[in-house]
XYZ file of C-alpha atoms in Angstrom:
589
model
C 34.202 155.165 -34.186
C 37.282 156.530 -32.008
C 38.275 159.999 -33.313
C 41.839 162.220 -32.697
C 40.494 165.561 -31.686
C 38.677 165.947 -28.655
C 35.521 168.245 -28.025
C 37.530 170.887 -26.397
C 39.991 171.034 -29.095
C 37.268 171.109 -31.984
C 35.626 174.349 -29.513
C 38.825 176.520 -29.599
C 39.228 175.705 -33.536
C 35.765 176.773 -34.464
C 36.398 180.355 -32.779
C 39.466 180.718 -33.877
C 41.556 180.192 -30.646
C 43.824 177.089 -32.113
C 44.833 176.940 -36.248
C 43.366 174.659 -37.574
C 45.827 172.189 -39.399
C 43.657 171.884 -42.856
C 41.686 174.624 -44.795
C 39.874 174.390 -47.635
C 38.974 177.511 -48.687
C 36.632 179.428 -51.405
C 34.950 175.584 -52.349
C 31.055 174.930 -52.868
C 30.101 173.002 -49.986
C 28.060 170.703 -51.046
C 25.527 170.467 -47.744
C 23.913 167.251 -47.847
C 21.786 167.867 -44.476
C 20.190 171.332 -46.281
C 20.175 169.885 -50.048
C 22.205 173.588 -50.584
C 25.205 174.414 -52.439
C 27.261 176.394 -50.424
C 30.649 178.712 -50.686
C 32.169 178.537 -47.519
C 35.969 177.373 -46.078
C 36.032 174.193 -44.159
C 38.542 173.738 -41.014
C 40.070 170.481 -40.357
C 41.909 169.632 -37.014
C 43.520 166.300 -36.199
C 40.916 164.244 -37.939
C 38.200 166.153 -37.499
C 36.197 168.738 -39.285
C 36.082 171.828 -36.480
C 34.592 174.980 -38.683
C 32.266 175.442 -42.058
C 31.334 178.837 -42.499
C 33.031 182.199 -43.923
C 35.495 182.721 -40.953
C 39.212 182.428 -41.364
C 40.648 182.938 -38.374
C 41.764 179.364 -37.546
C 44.377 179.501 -40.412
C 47.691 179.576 -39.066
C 51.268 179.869 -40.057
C 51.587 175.782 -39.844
C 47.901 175.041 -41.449
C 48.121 173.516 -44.907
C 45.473 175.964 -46.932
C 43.864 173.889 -50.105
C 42.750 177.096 -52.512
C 39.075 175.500 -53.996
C 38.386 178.194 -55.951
C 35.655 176.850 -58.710
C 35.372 172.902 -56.898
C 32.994 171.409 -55.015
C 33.800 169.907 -51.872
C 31.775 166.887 -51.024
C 31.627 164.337 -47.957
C 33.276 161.447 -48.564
C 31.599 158.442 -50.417
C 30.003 155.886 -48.617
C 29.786 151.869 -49.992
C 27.081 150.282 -47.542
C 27.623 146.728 -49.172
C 30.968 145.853 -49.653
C 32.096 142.404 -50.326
C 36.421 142.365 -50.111
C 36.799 139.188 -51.322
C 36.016 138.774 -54.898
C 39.797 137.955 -55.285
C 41.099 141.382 -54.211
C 41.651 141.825 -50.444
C 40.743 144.434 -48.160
C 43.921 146.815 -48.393
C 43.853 146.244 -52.114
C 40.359 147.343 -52.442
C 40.764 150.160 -49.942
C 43.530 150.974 -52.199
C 41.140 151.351 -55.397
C 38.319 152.801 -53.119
C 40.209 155.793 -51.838
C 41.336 156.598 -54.993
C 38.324 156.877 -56.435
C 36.812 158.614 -53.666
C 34.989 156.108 -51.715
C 36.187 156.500 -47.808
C 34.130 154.576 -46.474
C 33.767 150.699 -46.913
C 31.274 148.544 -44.849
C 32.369 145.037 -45.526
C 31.179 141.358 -45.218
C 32.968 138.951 -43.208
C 31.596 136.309 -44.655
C 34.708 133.763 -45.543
C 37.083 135.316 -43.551
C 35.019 133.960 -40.492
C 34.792 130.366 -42.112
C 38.403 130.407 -42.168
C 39.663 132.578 -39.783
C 36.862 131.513 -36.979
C 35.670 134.581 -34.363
C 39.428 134.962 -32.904
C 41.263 135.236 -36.340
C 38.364 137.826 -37.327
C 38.277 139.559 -34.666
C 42.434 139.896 -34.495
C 42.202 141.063 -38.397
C 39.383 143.511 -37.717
C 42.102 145.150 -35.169
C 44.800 145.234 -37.236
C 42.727 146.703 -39.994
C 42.579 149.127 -38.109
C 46.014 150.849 -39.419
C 44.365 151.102 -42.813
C 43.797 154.514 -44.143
C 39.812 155.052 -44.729
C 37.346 154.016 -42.783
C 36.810 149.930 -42.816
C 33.560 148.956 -40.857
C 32.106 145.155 -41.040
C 28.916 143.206 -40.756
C 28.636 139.961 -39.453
C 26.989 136.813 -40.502
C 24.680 135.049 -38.899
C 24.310 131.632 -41.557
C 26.359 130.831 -44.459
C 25.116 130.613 -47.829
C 25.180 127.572 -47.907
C 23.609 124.660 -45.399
C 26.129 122.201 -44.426
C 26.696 119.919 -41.003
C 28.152 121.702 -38.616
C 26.595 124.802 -39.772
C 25.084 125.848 -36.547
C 28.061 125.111 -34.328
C 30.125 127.314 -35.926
C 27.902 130.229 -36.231
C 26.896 129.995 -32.416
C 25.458 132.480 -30.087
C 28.700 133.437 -28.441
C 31.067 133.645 -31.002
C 28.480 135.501 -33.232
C 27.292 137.993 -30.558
C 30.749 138.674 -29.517
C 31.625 139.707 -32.692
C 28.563 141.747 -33.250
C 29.541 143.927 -30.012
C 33.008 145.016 -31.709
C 33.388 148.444 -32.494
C 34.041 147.968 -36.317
C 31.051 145.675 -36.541
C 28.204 148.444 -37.658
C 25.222 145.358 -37.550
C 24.580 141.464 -39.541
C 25.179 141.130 -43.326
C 22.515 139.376 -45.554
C 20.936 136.937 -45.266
C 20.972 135.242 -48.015
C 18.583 132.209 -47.598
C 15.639 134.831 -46.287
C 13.131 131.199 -45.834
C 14.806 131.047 -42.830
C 13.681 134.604 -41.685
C 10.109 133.735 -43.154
C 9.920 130.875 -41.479
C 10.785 132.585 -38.008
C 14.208 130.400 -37.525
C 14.824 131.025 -33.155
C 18.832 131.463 -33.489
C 17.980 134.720 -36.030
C 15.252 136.127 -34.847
C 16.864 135.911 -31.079
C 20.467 137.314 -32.642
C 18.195 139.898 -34.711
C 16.668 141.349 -31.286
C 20.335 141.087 -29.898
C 21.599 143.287 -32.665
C 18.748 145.873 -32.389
C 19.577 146.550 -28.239
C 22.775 147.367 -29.505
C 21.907 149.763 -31.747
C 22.750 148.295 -34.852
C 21.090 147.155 -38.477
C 20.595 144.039 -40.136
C 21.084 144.107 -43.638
C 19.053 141.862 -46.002
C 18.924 140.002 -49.147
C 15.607 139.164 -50.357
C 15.403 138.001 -54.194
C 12.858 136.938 -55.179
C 10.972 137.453 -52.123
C 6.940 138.932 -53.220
C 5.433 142.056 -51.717
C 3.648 139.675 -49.646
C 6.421 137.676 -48.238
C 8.376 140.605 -47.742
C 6.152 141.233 -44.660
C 7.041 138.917 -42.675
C 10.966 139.812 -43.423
C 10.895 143.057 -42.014
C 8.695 141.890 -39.051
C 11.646 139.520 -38.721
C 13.818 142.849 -38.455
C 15.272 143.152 -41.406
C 16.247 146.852 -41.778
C 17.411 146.646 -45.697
C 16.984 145.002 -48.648
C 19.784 145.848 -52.376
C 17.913 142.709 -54.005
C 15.382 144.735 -56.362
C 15.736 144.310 -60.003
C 13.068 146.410 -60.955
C 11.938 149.664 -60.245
C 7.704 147.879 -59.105
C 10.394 145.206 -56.636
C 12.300 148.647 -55.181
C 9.139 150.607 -54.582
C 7.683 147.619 -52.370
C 10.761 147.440 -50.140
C 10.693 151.167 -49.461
C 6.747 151.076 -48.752
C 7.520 148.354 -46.110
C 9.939 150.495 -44.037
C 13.119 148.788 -45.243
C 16.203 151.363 -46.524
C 16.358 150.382 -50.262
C 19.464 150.224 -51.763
C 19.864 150.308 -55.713
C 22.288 148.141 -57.493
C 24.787 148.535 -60.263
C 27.054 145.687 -60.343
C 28.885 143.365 -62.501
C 26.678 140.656 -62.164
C 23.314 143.042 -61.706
C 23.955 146.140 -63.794
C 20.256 147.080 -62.940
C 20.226 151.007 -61.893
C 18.846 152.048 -65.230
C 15.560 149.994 -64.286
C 15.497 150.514 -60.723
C 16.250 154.011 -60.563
C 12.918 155.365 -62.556
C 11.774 154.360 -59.185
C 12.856 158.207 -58.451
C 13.152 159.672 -61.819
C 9.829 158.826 -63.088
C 7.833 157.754 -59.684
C 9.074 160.849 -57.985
C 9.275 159.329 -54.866
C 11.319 160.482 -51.838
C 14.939 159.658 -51.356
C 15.712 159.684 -47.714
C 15.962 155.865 -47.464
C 17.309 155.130 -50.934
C 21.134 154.210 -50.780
C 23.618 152.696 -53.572
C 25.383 150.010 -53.708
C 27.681 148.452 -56.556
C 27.639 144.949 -54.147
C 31.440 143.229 -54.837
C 31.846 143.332 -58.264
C 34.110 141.632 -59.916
C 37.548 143.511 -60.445
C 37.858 144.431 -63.948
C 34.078 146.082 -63.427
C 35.701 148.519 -60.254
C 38.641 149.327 -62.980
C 36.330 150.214 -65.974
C 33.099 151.571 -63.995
C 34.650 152.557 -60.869
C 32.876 152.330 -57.455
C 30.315 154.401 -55.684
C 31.784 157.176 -58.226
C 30.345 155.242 -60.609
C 27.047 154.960 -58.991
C 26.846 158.772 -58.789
C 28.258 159.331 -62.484
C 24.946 156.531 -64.212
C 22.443 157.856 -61.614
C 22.849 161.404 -62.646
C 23.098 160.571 -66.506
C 20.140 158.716 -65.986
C 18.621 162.059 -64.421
C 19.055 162.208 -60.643
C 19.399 165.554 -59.576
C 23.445 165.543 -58.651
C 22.452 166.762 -54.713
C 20.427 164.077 -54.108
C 22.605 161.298 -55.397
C 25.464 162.928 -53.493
C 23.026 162.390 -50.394
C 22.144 158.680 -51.306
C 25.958 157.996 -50.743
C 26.477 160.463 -48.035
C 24.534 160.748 -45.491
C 21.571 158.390 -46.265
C 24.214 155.962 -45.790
C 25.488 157.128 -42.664
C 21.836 157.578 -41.311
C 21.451 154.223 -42.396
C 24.345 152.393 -40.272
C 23.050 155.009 -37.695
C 26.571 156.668 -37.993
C 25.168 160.289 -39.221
C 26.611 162.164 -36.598
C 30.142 161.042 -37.420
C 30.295 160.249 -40.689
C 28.485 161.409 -44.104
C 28.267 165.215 -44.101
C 30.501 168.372 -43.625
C 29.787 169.551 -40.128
C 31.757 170.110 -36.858
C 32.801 166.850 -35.084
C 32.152 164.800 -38.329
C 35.452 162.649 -39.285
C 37.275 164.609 -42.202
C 36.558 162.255 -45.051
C 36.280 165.196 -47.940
C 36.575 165.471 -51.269
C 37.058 168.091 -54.164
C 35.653 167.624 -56.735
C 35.840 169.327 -60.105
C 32.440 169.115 -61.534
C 29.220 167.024 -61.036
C 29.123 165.041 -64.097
C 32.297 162.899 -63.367
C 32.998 162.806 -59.514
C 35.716 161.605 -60.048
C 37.740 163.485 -57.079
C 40.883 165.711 -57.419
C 41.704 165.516 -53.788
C 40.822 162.748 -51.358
C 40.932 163.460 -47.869
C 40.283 160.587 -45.074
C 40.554 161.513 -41.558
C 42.432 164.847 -41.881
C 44.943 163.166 -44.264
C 45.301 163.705 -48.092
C 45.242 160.119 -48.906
C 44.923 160.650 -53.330
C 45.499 163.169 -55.703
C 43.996 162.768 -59.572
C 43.337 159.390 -58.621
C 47.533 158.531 -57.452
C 47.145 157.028 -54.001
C 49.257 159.061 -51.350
C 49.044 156.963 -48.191
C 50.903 154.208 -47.088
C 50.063 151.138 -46.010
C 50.378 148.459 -43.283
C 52.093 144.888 -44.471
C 49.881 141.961 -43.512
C 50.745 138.535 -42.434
C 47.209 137.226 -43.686
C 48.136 133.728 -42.861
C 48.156 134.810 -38.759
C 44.756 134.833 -38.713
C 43.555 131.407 -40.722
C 42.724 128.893 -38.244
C 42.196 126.670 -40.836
C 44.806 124.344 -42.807
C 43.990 124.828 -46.470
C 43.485 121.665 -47.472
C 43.003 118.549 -44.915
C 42.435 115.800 -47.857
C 46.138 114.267 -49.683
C 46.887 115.929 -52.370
C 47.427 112.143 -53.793
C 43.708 111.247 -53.317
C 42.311 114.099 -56.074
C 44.647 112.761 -58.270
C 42.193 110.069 -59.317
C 40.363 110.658 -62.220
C 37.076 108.538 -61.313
C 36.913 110.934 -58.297
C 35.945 113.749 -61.467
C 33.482 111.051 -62.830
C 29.385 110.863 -62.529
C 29.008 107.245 -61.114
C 25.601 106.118 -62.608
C 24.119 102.532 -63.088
C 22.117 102.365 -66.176
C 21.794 104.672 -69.251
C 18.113 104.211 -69.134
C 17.341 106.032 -65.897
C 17.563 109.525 -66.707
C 21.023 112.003 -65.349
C 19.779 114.876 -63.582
C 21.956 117.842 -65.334
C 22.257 121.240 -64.312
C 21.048 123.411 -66.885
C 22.664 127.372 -66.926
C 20.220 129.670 -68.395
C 22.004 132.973 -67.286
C 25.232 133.806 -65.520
C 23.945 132.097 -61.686
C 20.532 130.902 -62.780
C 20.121 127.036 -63.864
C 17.103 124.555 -64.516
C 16.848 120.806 -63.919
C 17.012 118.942 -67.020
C 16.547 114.834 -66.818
C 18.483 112.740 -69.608
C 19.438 109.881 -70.871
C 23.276 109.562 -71.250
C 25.575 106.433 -71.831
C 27.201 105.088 -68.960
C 30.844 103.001 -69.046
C 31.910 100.623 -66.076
C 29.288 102.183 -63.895
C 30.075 106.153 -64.451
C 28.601 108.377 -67.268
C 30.103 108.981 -70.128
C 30.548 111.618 -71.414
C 33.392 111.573 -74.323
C 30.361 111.881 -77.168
C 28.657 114.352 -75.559
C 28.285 117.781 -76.849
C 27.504 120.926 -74.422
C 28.059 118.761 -71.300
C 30.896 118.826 -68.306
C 31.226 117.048 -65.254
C 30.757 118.953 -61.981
C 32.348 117.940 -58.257
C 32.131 120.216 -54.950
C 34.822 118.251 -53.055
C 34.963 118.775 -49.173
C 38.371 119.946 -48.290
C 39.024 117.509 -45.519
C 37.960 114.743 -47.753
C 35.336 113.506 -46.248
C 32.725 113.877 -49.122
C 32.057 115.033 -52.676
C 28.796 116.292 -54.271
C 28.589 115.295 -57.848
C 26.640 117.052 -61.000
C 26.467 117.321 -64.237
C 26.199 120.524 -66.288
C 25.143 122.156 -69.512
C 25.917 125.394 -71.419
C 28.453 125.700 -68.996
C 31.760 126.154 -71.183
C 31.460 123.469 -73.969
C 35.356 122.871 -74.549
C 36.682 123.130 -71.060
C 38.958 120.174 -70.362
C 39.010 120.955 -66.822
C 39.380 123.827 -64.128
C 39.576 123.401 -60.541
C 38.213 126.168 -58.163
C 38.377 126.967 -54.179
C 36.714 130.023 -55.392
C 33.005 129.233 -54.887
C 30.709 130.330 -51.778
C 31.332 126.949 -49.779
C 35.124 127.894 -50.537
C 35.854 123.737 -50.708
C 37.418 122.209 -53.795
C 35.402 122.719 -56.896
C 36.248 120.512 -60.416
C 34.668 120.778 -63.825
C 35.467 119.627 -66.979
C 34.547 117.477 -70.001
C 38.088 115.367 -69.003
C 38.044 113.697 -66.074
C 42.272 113.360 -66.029
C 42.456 117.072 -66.978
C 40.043 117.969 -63.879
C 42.301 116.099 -61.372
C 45.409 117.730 -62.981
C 43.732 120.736 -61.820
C 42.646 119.872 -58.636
C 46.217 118.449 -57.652
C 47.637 122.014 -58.898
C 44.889 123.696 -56.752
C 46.167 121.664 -53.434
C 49.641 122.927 -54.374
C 48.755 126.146 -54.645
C 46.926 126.019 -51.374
C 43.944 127.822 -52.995
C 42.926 129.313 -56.263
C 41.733 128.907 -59.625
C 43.725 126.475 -62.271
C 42.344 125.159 -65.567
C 43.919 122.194 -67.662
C 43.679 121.944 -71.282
C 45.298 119.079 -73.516
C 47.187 117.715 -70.222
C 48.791 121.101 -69.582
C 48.121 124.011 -66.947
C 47.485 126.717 -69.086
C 46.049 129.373 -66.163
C 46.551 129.100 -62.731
C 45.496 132.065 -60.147
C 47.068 131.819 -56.559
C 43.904 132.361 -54.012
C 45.944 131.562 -50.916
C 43.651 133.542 -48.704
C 40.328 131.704 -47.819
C 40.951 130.443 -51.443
C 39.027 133.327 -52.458
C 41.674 136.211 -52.167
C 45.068 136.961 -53.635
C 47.028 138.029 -51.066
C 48.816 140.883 -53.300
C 48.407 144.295 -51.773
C 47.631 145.638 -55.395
C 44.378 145.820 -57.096
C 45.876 145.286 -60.780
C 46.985 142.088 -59.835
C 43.787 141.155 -59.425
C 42.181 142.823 -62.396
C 44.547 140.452 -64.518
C 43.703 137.940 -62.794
C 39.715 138.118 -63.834
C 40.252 138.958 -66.793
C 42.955 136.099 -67.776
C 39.700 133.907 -65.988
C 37.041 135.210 -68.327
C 39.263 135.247 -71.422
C 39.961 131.365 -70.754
C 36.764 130.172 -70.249
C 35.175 132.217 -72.776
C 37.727 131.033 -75.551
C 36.207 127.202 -74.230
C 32.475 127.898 -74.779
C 31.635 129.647 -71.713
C 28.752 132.020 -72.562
C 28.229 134.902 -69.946
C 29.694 137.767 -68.867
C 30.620 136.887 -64.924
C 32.670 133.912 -64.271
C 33.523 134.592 -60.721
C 29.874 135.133 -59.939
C 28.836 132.045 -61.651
C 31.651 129.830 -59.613
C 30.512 131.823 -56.498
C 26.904 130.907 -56.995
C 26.948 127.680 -58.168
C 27.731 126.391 -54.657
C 24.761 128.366 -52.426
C 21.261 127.539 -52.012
C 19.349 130.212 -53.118
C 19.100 130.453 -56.191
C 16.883 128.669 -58.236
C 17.751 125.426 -60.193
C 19.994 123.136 -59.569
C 22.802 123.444 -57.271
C 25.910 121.403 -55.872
C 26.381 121.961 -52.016
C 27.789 120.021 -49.333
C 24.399 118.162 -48.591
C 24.375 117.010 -51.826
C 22.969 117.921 -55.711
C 20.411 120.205 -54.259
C 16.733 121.400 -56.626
C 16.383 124.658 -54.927
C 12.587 125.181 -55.878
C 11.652 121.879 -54.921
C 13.464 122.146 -51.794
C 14.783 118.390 -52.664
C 18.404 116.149 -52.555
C 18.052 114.974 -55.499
C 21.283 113.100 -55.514
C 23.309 112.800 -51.964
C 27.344 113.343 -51.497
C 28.942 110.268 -51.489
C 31.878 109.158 -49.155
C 35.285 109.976 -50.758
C 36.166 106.937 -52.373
C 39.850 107.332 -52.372
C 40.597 108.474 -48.706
């Protein structure tokens, strides 16, 4: 992490020998290293914090003095698991995160390296770098997904190389943990690669037992946010892994996880927070890690050490502590005043010496991206003419008397396998008598296959919605109408990405996802807000029953989770570990 102010410089500041060109002064300190509140006057220079004590003989006649008489002044907050893509962008989430006091984003790369490959990720990464805040990244090693050329394109050099980048603070989750168990060679030989760098490999482990969880962190797994329970928490942090609580949109779990602390009374050094991508409308109601810190102390956390579970646990956690997540000298100048610590909501945001929000009003600018410079990807390889066939939307089947395997939601991303018997016309099912049931397609963008389902308690009266927004990030139809579905699909291909749904022949929403298909490309988070919440209006008004569409498209696509699943190898039973139907060739290429 390159900082402005040199050693030398920070020296003279400290003794008073060069003004220092920030100065908060007659503020409670709130000293995360010493678990003390504090009065003292901090002394920024360049983008550095150079002085914390009583002193004030670095103010000059140029230094900007902030008067924090009756504040706090905190380190900046810290979001260790970051996902910018859950149809806001980066700068439009750094946008929301600064305000709100978060300064610090480490982010997963996940579909910007499917699309953008390890030149167009590592170019963004660069540019990035013009952001206000602090934007760090971890790299995946496997998608979420198996598919064919999987393992070419997350090879050892492109991987590694990526991993060595500045920005890139260690590997992301990963999500299908068997792998780990079963000691796959590429990740257990990147793993050791990462660790002679220095760097951490985050985890994702649901599901996993205490047992199991063993062999993950001999595998070198250095963290785990996947607890849902307070018994599932305490057996990560017994096993050595840094266990991070969640509070999301899909997972709103902190009030179980956290009597972990508040009833167990164990310690907190190696418990972080995370509110792990949620969807927009949950960032604008709940906010972001100042959210975390205003439900963990309401649920009675001490405010000092949830401060320090988003401070510098985090920072000693991506092994950044002497840089980032404190007030000391040579720490970057990511402060915050706050007026109380019930709210934490921050008057003043400061990110690397700048003022960068005031009462939540951003201040700093911000770099315009060309987004499409770094796809190396067309959007859509397949004619736009070929998903404009309706039996492309249909369930081919041969006889109503061998049962339909159906995917069966029984919460937002979980789903059973149900077998019946449904009536089939001219060799597809049909399902125009059907109550409860839509037809499901994950349709390779290049057209060279399509996985095929069938699904229940899905959204009843949905005619059909097409959807790049999933975790394969290919073309995704549903619908009970098989003509409504490719209406969609065709508007989807025009849009070069996104989310449209079709009811009674017409397009009644469409969302632009140009980027990956799973980001708008506006710079503002509000556009995105309604956005989900047009999404989950529509859906809901046809019978969908959950709270979480985006997470339910996302997840619908990976494998695993249990139930059924559509992926590119196919209609996939996850417990089983079985193909229980395979992708067919696309019929109309």
């Amino acid at each position: 992490m390159n900082v402005k102010a040199t050693r030398h410089e920070l020296i003279e500041v400290a003794q008073g020998r060069r003004t220092a060109d920030l100065y908060i002064k007659g503020g409670t300190v709130i000293n995360v290293y010493s678990g003390e509140f504090l009065r003292q006057n901090v002394a920024v220079y360049k983008d550095c914090i150079a002085y914390v004590g009583e002193s004030e003989a670095s103010i000059g006649d140029k230094t900007k003095v902030i008067d924090a008489e009756g504040k706090y002044v905190a380190p900046g907050y810290i979001e260790p698991h970051a996902h910018p893509w859950v149809v806001y962008n980066p700068i439009s989430l750094t946008k929301k995160a600064l305000s709100l006091g978060t300064t610090t984003l480490v982010n997963d790369n996940l579909f910007f390296y499917l699309h953008m490959g390890a030149d167009g990720f590592a170019k963004m990464v660069e540019d990035l770098r013009e952001l206000p805040g602090n934007n760090l990244w971890l790299v995946r090693l496997v998608s979420q997904a198996d598919y064919p050329t999987e393992r070419d394109d997350f090879n050892h050099e492109a991987v590694r190389r990526l991993l060595a980048m500045d920005e890139v603070v260690g590997s992301a989750e990963v999500t299908r943990w068997p792998l780990l168990y079963n000691g796959d060679p590429f990740l257990l030989e990147t793993i050791d690669y990462l660790k002679g760098l220095g760097k951490i490999s985050d985890g994702h482990t649901a599901g996993c037992s205490y047992e199991k969880l063993n062999s993950i962190v001999a595998a070198g797994i250095s963290a785990c946010h996947e607890a849902i329970t307070a018994k599932e928490s305490l057996d990560r942090l017994r096993l050595g892994m840094w266990t991070t609580l969640r509070n999301s949109s899909l997972r709103p779990d902190l009030a179980e996880i956290i009597t972990m602390i508040t009833e167990g009374k164990v310690a907190t050094s190696r418990i972080l927070m995370t509110t792990d991508g949620p969807h927009p409308a949950f960032i604008e109601e709940e906010g972001l890690v100042d959210g975390l810190l205003r439900k963990a102390v309401q649920l009675g956390l001490p405010p000092m050490q949830a401060i320090q579970m988003v401070t510098i646990n985090a920072a000693t956690f991506l092994r950044l502590d002497e840089q980032i997540g404190g007030i000391a000298p040579a720490r970057r100048a990511d402060l915050l005043l706050l007026p109380d610590l019930t709210d934490f909501r921050p008057e003043l945001v400061i990110s690397g010496g700048e003022i960068v929000a005031s009462n939540g009003e951003l201040l700093a600018s911000f770099p315009e991206i060309d987004w499409d410079q770094y796809v190396a990807n067309r959007p859509f390889g397949i004619a736009k003419t070929a998903l404009e066939h309706a039996d492309l939307h249909r369930f081919p089947h041969a006889s109503a008397d061998e049962p339909v395997p159906v995917i069966s939601f029984r919460s937002t991303v979980i789903t059973m396998r149900k077998q019946l018997n449904l009536p089939v016309d001219k060799g597809y099912v049909d399902l125009s008598g059907q109550q409860g049931l839509v037809y499901a397609n994950l349709i390779d963008r290049e057209g060279r296959w399509v996985s095929r389902g069938i699904m229940e308690n899905f959204a009843t009266n949905l005619d059909g919605l097409a959807s790049t927004y999933n975790t394969t990030t290919q073309l995704l139809t549903i619908g009970r109408d098989p003509e409504a579905m490719a209406l969609a699909a065709a508007r989807v291909h025009e849009l070069g990405g996104g989310i449209v749904i079709v009811d009674r022949g017409q397009v009644i929403l469409e969302i632009p996802l140009p980027l990956t298909g799973m980001m708008t490309t506006s710079p503002s988070f509000e556009q995105a807000v309604k956005y989900q919440n047009a999404l989950l209006a529509a859906v809901q008004q046809r019978g969908y029953p959950f709270h979480d569409i985006l997470y339910t498209l996302l997840f619908l696509t990976c494998d695993f989770l249990p139930g059924l699943r559509l992926i590119p190898l196919g209609l996939y039973d996850v417990r089983a570990n079985e193909i229980v139907k395979q992708p067919a060739v696309h019929p109309f290429m």
